[in-house]
Amino acid sequence: MLGAALRRRSCSCVRRRRRLCPTLPSSSGCPASPLCPSPQRILSSPSRSRGVQGSALQPGANKVKPLEGVKILDLTRVLAGPFATMNLGDLGAEVIKVERPGVGDDTRAWGPPFVGTESVYFLSVNRNKKSIAVNMKNPKGAKIIRELAAVSDVFVENYVPGKLAEMGLGYEDINKIAPHVVYCSITGYGQTGPVFQRAGYDSVAAAVSGLMHITGPEDGDPVRPGVAMTDLATGLYTYGAIMAGLLQRYKTGKGLHIDCNLLSSQVACLTHIAANYLNCKMEAKRWGTAHGSIVPYQAFKTKDGYLVVGAGNDQQFVTVCKILNLLEVSKDSRYKTNKLRVQNRKELIEILSARFSEKMTTKWLELFEGSGVPYGPINSMQQVFSDPQVLHNGLIMEMDHPTVGKIAVPGPAVRYSEFSASKPKPPPLVGQHTVEVLKSALGYEDKDIEELLGTGAVVQHEVK
């Protein structure tokens, strides 16, 4: 019944889409947006049914990825945006990555290391995407972006606020021609406010947000985390926000504007550190590998490396003392509770550190195995990617790249019982799919494409 109702609406939707975006080629099909839902795209429009749970299960539905049929127009560069859209691509979305002709995404030049001519940084966060090279400063290029927006479900960008509006590609512009679109902006500081027009990079946002203030040796200088955690956290917030936007559209039939930014993402992630200050006016400090509110919970130097051990409750502390053969310490009145251990941190850590230094890491791993106490070694990359659990969890994803051959990147962190994120498409070359997208998504004819290529509005990369 739902499928029949949706099919009856499809013809009127085509007419409505042309009214909203008259620049679209006459041969282009229905975008299957909230203005034109189809039975295969349950997220595209609210229905009179009882919701997703009430929908009829299609044959082979347990093989279908949740975002199959969702089209994402991706104007993001560097890390936060590409990380978000890569995760959406893993769930089946068609991600069309818009890049500058010639140079492409900034990270294509970030290296060494390179695999052949390809930046490993770029390869790490751009699988499952198609690349189109479009000069958006060219009016014909900007027109293509508007046409693609009209047939897409999601529009993601990470330009300084106002920059895309100058090209007629801001939220208000896209909302006029494609009110169904979930438009997501990623910036350094937000869409409004006293510093909203500043450019945002991970390290700067990590500094301004306080993350660097609390990261590093206890008596040392502030330290940048080993990976761009502010960018990655923003990417994950963006990923979730876009999913929420699609669900909101399912309920209302309308798109919306999502404001994600590095500053807000990182401040939100300060969690208990922020709450300590907001409620107790307790200024944060750096603890190295230790924890301000739990003792012991840190890295201890062994004979040949480091072991991180955490005692989250009093019973686990007693267990740690048994493993270290320090029963008298567990009975010491100064260390009976976590509050007392925090107060007497210095003396206790000195005792534990001396004992941990007596044995090799592997020996301590044997002794802690099965104890119920959280523990683990500090691994190098070589050790990480030979770890049996890492291998079991499928965290090495291999692909055949069109020019450099086999590559490997970290795989998705989440696994699902009803579908798999395996068989990914390799990261694209700049403009590798320009002609394909113009034909399949917009219905452009060969002569129109040749004209665009001739003017430099678009570029097609020829794979040799």
mmCIF file with all atom_site columns, N, CA and C in Angstrom, residues 146-179:
data_model
loop_
_atom_site.group_PDB
_atom_site.id
_atom_site.type_symbol
_atom_site.label_atom_id
_atom_site.label_alt_id
_atom_site.label_comp_id
_atom_site.label_asym_id
_atom_site.label_entity_id
_atom_site.label_seq_id
_atom_site.pdbx_PDB_ins_code
_atom_site.Cartn_x
_atom_site.Cartn_y
_atom_site.Cartn_z
_atom_site.occupancy
_atom_site.B_iso_or_equiv
_atom_site.pdbx_formal_charge
_atom_site.auth_seq_id
_atom_site.auth_comp_id
_atom_site.auth_asym_id
_atom_site.auth_atom_id
_atom_site.pdbx_PDB_model_num
ATOM 1   N N  . ARG A 1 146 ? 24.489 23.406 -8.170  1.00 0.00 ? 146 ARG A N  1
ATOM 2   C CA . ARG A 1 146 ? 23.072 23.594 -7.843  1.00 0.00 ? 146 ARG A CA 1
ATOM 3   C C  . ARG A 1 146 ? 22.220 22.466 -8.412  1.00 0.00 ? 146 ARG A C  1
ATOM 4   N N  . GLU A 1 147 ? 22.537 22.045 -9.614  1.00 0.00 ? 147 GLU A N  1
ATOM 5   C CA . GLU A 1 147 ? 21.785 20.942 -10.221 1.00 0.00 ? 147 GLU A CA 1
ATOM 6   C C  . GLU A 1 147 ? 21.990 19.651 -9.440  1.00 0.00 ? 147 GLU A C  1
ATOM 7   N N  . LEU A 1 148 ? 23.211 19.409 -9.003  1.00 0.00 ? 148 LEU A N  1
ATOM 8   C CA . LEU A 1 148 ? 23.476 18.205 -8.219  1.00 0.00 ? 148 LEU A CA 1
ATOM 9   C C  . LEU A 1 148 ? 22.781 18.279 -6.862  1.00 0.00 ? 148 LEU A C  1
ATOM 10  N N  . ALA A 1 149 ? 22.745 19.469 -6.263  1.00 0.00 ? 149 ALA A N  1
ATOM 11  C CA . ALA A 1 149 ? 22.056 19.630 -4.985  1.00 0.00 ? 149 ALA A CA 1
ATOM 12  C C  . ALA A 1 149 ? 20.583 19.255 -5.117  1.00 0.00 ? 149 ALA A C  1
ATOM 13  N N  . ALA A 1 150 ? 19.978 19.628 -6.240  1.00 0.00 ? 150 ALA A N  1
ATOM 14  C CA . ALA A 1 150 ? 18.551 19.366 -6.434  1.00 0.00 ? 150 ALA A CA 1
ATOM 15  C C  . ALA A 1 150 ? 18.237 17.875 -6.526  1.00 0.00 ? 150 ALA A C  1
ATOM 16  N N  . VAL A 1 151 ? 19.228 17.053 -6.910  1.00 0.00 ? 151 VAL A N  1
ATOM 17  C CA . VAL A 1 151 ? 18.977 15.613 -7.013  1.00 0.00 ? 151 VAL A CA 1
ATOM 18  C C  . VAL A 1 151 ? 19.671 14.852 -5.890  1.00 0.00 ? 151 VAL A C  1
ATOM 19  N N  . SER A 1 152 ? 20.146 15.574 -4.889  1.00 0.00 ? 152 SER A N  1
ATOM 20  C CA . SER A 1 152 ? 20.817 14.937 -3.756  1.00 0.00 ? 152 SER A CA 1
ATOM 21  C C  . SER A 1 152 ? 19.930 14.998 -2.522  1.00 0.00 ? 152 SER A C  1
ATOM 22  N N  . ASP A 1 153 ? 20.298 14.205 -1.534  1.00 0.00 ? 153 ASP A N  1
ATOM 23  C CA . ASP A 1 153 ? 19.595 14.201 -0.248  1.00 0.00 ? 153 ASP A CA 1
ATOM 24  C C  . ASP A 1 153 ? 20.320 15.040 0.792   1.00 0.00 ? 153 ASP A C  1
ATOM 25  N N  . VAL A 1 154 ? 21.644 15.059 0.683   1.00 0.00 ? 154 VAL A N  1
ATOM 26  C CA . VAL A 1 154 ? 22.473 15.737 1.681   1.00 0.00 ? 154 VAL A CA 1
ATOM 27  C C  . VAL A 1 154 ? 23.509 16.593 0.955   1.00 0.00 ? 154 VAL A C  1
ATOM 28  N N  . PHE A 1 155 ? 23.747 17.790 1.480   1.00 0.00 ? 155 PHE A N  1
ATOM 29  C CA . PHE A 1 155 ? 24.750 18.716 0.972   1.00 0.00 ? 155 PHE A CA 1
ATOM 30  C C  . PHE A 1 155 ? 25.670 19.028 2.155   1.00 0.00 ? 155 PHE A C  1
ATOM 31  N N  . VAL A 1 156 ? 26.954 18.673 2.046   1.00 0.00 ? 156 VAL A N  1
ATOM 32  C CA . VAL A 1 156 ? 27.899 18.887 3.153   1.00 0.00 ? 156 VAL A CA 1
ATOM 33  C C  . VAL A 1 156 ? 29.015 19.802 2.679   1.00 0.00 ? 156 VAL A C  1
ATOM 34  N N  . GLU A 1 157 ? 29.354 20.798 3.493   1.00 0.00 ? 157 GLU A N  1
ATOM 35  C CA . GLU A 1 157 ? 30.421 21.728 3.097   1.00 0.00 ? 157 GLU A CA 1
ATOM 36  C C  . GLU A 1 157 ? 31.182 22.186 4.336   1.00 0.00 ? 157 GLU A C  1
ATOM 37  N N  . ASN A 1 158 ? 32.443 22.584 4.129   1.00 0.00 ? 158 ASN A N  1
ATOM 38  C CA . ASN A 1 158 ? 33.216 23.112 5.256   1.00 0.00 ? 158 ASN A CA 1
ATOM 39  C C  . ASN A 1 158 ? 33.972 24.384 4.882   1.00 0.00 ? 158 ASN A C  1
ATOM 40  N N  . TYR A 1 159 ? 33.260 25.304 4.229   1.00 0.00 ? 159 TYR A N  1
ATOM 41  C CA . TYR A 1 159 ? 33.828 26.595 3.870   1.00 0.00 ? 159 TYR A CA 1
ATOM 42  C C  . TYR A 1 159 ? 33.601 27.604 4.996   1.00 0.00 ? 159 TYR A C  1
ATOM 43  N N  . VAL A 1 160 ? 34.430 28.648 5.031   1.00 0.00 ? 160 VAL A N  1
ATOM 44  C CA . VAL A 1 160 ? 34.221 29.742 5.973   1.00 0.00 ? 160 VAL A CA 1
ATOM 45  C C  . VAL A 1 160 ? 32.826 30.320 5.732   1.00 0.00 ? 160 VAL A C  1
ATOM 46  N N  . PRO A 1 161 ? 32.056 30.591 6.786   1.00 0.00 ? 161 PRO A N  1
ATOM 47  C CA . PRO A 1 161 ? 30.686 31.092 6.603   1.00 0.00 ? 161 PRO A CA 1
ATOM 48  C C  . PRO A 1 161 ? 30.625 32.269 5.628   1.00 0.00 ? 161 PRO A C  1
ATOM 49  N N  . GLY A 1 162 ? 29.713 32.194 4.702   1.00 0.00 ? 162 GLY A N  1
ATOM 50  C CA . GLY A 1 162 ? 29.521 33.244 3.715   1.00 0.00 ? 162 GLY A CA 1
ATOM 51  C C  . GLY A 1 162 ? 30.205 32.993 2.389   1.00 0.00 ? 162 GLY A C  1
ATOM 52  N N  . LYS A 1 163 ? 31.226 32.126 2.378   1.00 0.00 ? 163 LYS A N  1
ATOM 53  C CA . LYS A 1 163 ? 31.992 31.906 1.154   1.00 0.00 ? 163 LYS A CA 1
ATOM 54  C C  . LYS A 1 163 ? 31.138 31.282 0.055   1.00 0.00 ? 163 LYS A C  1
ATOM 55  N N  . LEU A 1 164 ? 30.387 30.247 0.384   1.00 0.00 ? 164 LEU A N  1
ATOM 56  C CA . LEU A 1 164 ? 29.558 29.602 -0.639  1.00 0.00 ? 164 LEU A CA 1
ATOM 57  C C  . LEU A 1 164 ? 28.393 30.496 -1.061  1.00 0.00 ? 164 LEU A C  1
ATOM 58  N N  . ALA A 1 165 ? 27.904 31.306 -0.139  1.00 0.00 ? 165 ALA A N  1
ATOM 59  C CA . ALA A 1 165 ? 26.804 32.219 -0.489  1.00 0.00 ? 165 ALA A CA 1
ATOM 60  C C  . ALA A 1 165 ? 27.242 33.178 -1.581  1.00 0.00 ? 165 ALA A C  1
ATOM 61  N N  . GLU A 1 166 ? 28.516 33.553 -1.601  1.00 0.00 ? 166 GLU A N  1
ATOM 62  C CA . GLU A 1 166 ? 29.037 34.431 -2.653  1.00 0.00 ? 166 GLU A CA 1
ATOM 63  C C  . GLU A 1 166 ? 28.928 33.779 -4.031  1.00 0.00 ? 166 GLU A C  1
ATOM 64  N N  . MET A 1 167 ? 28.900 32.453 -4.063  1.00 0.00 ? 167 MET A N  1
ATOM 65  C CA . MET A 1 167 ? 28.787 31.720 -5.326  1.00 0.00 ? 167 MET A CA 1
ATOM 66  C C  . MET A 1 167 ? 27.354 31.275 -5.599  1.00 0.00 ? 167 MET A C  1
ATOM 67  N N  . GLY A 1 168 ? 26.433 31.682 -4.729  1.00 0.00 ? 168 GLY A N  1
ATOM 68  C CA . GLY A 1 168 ? 25.049 31.246 -4.877  1.00 0.00 ? 168 GLY A CA 1
ATOM 69  C C  . GLY A 1 168 ? 24.825 29.820 -4.424  1.00 0.00 ? 168 GLY A C  1
ATOM 70  N N  . LEU A 1 169 ? 25.674 29.357 -3.482  1.00 0.00 ? 169 LEU A N  1
ATOM 71  C CA . LEU A 1 169 ? 25.591 27.969 -3.033  1.00 0.00 ? 169 LEU A CA 1
ATOM 72  C C  . LEU A 1 169 ? 25.416 27.850 -1.519  1.00 0.00 ? 169 LEU A C  1
ATOM 73  N N  . GLY A 1 170 ? 25.052 28.960 -0.869  1.00 0.00 ? 170 GLY A N  1
ATOM 74  C CA . GLY A 1 170 ? 24.802 28.927 0.562   1.00 0.00 ? 170 GLY A CA 1
ATOM 75  C C  . GLY A 1 170 ? 23.506 28.197 0.885   1.00 0.00 ? 170 GLY A C  1
ATOM 76  N N  . TYR A 1 171 ? 23.223 28.043 2.174   1.00 0.00 ? 171 TYR A N  1
ATOM 77  C CA . TYR A 1 171 ? 22.024 27.306 2.578   1.00 0.00 ? 171 TYR A CA 1
ATOM 78  C C  . TYR A 1 171 ? 20.758 27.934 2.009   1.00 0.00 ? 171 TYR A C  1
ATOM 79  N N  . GLU A 1 172 ? 20.623 29.242 2.118   1.00 0.00 ? 172 GLU A N  1
ATOM 80  C CA . GLU A 1 172 ? 19.412 29.890 1.624   1.00 0.00 ? 172 GLU A CA 1
ATOM 81  C C  . GLU A 1 172 ? 19.253 29.677 0.126   1.00 0.00 ? 172 GLU A C  1
ATOM 82  N N  . ASP A 1 173 ? 20.360 29.706 -0.604  1.00 0.00 ? 173 ASP A N  1
ATOM 83  C CA . ASP A 1 173 ? 20.299 29.494 -2.060  1.00 0.00 ? 173 ASP A CA 1
ATOM 84  C C  . ASP A 1 173 ? 19.833 28.082 -2.393  1.00 0.00 ? 173 ASP A C  1
ATOM 85  N N  . ILE A 1 174 ? 20.440 27.101 -1.718  1.00 0.00 ? 174 ILE A N  1
ATOM 86  C CA . ILE A 1 174 ? 20.091 25.705 -2.001  1.00 0.00 ? 174 ILE A CA 1
ATOM 87  C C  . ILE A 1 174 ? 18.689 25.384 -1.506  1.00 0.00 ? 174 ILE A C  1
ATOM 88  N N  . ASN A 1 175 ? 18.294 25.969 -0.385  1.00 0.00 ? 175 ASN A N  1
ATOM 89  C CA . ASN A 1 175 ? 16.962 25.703 0.161   1.00 0.00 ? 175 ASN A CA 1
ATOM 90  C C  . ASN A 1 175 ? 15.868 26.163 -0.794  1.00 0.00 ? 175 ASN A C  1
ATOM 91  N N  . LYS A 1 176 ? 16.128 27.211 -1.569  1.00 0.00 ? 176 LYS A N  1
ATOM 92  C CA . LYS A 1 176 ? 15.118 27.708 -2.509  1.00 0.00 ? 176 LYS A CA 1
ATOM 93  C C  . LYS A 1 176 ? 14.866 26.717 -3.639  1.00 0.00 ? 176 LYS A C  1
ATOM 94  N N  . ILE A 1 177 ? 15.935 26.059 -4.109  1.00 0.00 ? 177 ILE A N  1
ATOM 95  C CA . ILE A 1 177 ? 15.761 25.146 -5.243  1.00 0.00 ? 177 ILE A CA 1
ATOM 96  C C  . ILE A 1 177 ? 15.613 23.697 -4.819  1.00 0.00 ? 177 ILE A C  1
ATOM 97  N N  . ALA A 1 178 ? 15.993 23.389 -3.570  1.00 0.00 ? 178 ALA A N  1
ATOM 98  C CA . ALA A 1 178 ? 15.947 22.003 -3.091  1.00 0.00 ? 178 ALA A CA 1
ATOM 99  C C  . ALA A 1 178 ? 15.593 21.985 -1.613  1.00 0.00 ? 178 ALA A C  1
ATOM 100 N N  . PRO A 1 179 ? 14.355 22.322 -1.256  1.00 0.00 ? 179 PRO A N  1
ATOM 101 C CA . PRO A 1 179 ? 13.973 22.403 0.163   1.00 0.00 ? 179 PRO A CA 1
ATOM 102 C C  . PRO A 1 179 ? 14.013 21.063 0.896   1.00 0.00 ? 179 PRO A C  1
#
